[in-house]
Short mmCIF file of C-alpha atoms in Angstrom, two decimals:
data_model
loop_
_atom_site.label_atom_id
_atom_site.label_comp_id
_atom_site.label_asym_id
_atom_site.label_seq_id
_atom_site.Cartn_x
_atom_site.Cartn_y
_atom_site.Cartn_z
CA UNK A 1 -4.88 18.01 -7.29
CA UNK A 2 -2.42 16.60 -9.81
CA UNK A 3 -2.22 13.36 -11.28
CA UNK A 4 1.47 12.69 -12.81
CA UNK A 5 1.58 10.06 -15.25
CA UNK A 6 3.92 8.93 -17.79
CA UNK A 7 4.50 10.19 -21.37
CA UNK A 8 1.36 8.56 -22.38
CA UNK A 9 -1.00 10.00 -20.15
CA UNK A 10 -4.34 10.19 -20.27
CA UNK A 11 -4.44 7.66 -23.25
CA UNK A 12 -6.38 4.20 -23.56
CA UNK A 13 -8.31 4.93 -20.06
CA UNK A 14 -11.18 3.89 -21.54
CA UNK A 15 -10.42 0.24 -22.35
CA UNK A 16 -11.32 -2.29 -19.72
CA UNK A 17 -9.07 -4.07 -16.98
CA UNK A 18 -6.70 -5.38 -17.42
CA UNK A 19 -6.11 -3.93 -21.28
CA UNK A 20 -6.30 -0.07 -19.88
CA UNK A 21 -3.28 1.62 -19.37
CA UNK A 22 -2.71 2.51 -15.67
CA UNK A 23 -2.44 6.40 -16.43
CA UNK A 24 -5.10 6.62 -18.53
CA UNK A 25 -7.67 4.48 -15.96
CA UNK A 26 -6.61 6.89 -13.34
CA UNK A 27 -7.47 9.92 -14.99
CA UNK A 28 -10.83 8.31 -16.19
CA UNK A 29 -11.55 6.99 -12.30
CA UNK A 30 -10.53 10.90 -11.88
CA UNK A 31 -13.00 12.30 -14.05
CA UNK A 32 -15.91 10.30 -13.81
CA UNK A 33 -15.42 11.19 -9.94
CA UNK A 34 -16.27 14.62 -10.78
CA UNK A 35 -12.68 16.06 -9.69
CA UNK A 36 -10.93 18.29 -11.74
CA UNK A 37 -7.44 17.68 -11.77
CA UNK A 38 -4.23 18.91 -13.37
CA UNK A 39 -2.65 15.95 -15.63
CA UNK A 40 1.40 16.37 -15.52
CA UNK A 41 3.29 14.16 -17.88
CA UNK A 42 6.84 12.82 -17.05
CA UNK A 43 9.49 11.45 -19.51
CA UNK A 44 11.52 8.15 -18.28
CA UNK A 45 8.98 4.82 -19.04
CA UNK A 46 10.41 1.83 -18.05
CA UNK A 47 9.66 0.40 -21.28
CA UNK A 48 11.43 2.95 -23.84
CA UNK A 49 14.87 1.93 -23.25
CA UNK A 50 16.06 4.86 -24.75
CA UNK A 51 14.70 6.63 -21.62
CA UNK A 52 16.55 4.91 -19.05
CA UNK A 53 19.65 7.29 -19.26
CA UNK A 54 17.36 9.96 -18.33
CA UNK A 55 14.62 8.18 -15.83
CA UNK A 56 16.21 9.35 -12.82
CA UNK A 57 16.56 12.96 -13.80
CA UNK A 58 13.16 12.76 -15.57
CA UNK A 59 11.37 10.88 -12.40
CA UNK A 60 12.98 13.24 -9.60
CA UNK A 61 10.07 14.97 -8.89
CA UNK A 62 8.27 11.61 -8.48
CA UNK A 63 10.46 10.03 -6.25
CA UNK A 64 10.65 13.64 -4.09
CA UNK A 65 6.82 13.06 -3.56
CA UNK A 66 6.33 9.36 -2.80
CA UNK A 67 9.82 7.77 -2.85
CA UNK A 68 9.71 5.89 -6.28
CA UNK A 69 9.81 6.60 -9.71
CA UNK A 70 6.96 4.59 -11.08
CA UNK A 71 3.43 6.51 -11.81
CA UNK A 72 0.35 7.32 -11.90
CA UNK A 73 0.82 9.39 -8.77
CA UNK A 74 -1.69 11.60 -7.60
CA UNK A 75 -1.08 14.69 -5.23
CA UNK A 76 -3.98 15.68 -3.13
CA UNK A 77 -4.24 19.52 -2.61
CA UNK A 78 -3.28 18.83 1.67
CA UNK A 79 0.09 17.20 -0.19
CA UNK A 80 -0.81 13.58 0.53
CA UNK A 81 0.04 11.15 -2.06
CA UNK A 82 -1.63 7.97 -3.40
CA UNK A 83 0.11 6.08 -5.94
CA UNK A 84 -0.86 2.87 -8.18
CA UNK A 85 -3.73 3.11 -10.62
CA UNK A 86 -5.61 0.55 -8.24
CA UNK A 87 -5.35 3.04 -5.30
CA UNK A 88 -6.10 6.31 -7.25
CA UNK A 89 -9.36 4.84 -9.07
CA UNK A 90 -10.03 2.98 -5.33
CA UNK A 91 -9.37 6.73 -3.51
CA UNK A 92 -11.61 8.23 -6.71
CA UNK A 93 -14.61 6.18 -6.00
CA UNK A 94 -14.25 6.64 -1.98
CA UNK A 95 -14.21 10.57 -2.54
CA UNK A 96 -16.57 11.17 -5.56
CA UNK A 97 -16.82 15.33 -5.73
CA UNK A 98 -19.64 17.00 -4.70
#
């Protein structure tokens, strides 16, 4: 599985809602699930404004997969997708690894 998040990634996971970054609190929902899961950063945050000239370019392979360009994104290995932090760390606790 793959979990795409933006250029800060796994970063600041660890600090409680509503303060944790959605990336980060992903991959930590991730982890502490037991799953092992490739982390895949992508450039284009809606925040950096110098970014937005390249979002779209940056974000393609996003918006391929689930039809927008925001993340976290997570890619199941069967190719489904679940996107949001809430719905990854939701899915994550629902499907804990054996």
């Amino acid at each position: 599985m793959i979990l795409y998040t933006c250029a800060m990634g796994t970063d600041f996971g660890v600090l409680p809602a509503p303060i944790a970054h959605p990336c980060g609190r992903a991959h930590k929902a991730l982890s502490d699930a037991g799953h092992d899961h490739e982390v895949r950063k992508v450039g284009g945050g809606s925040m950096l404004l110098w970014t937005w000239l390249t979002r779209a370019r940056d974000r393609a392979e996003i918006e391929r997969l689930s039809g927008q360009r925001a993340v976290p994104i997570l890619v199941l290995d069967d190719g489904e997708v679940v996107t949001g932090s809430g719905s990854i760390v939701s899915w994550a606790h629902e499907h804990a690894a054996a």
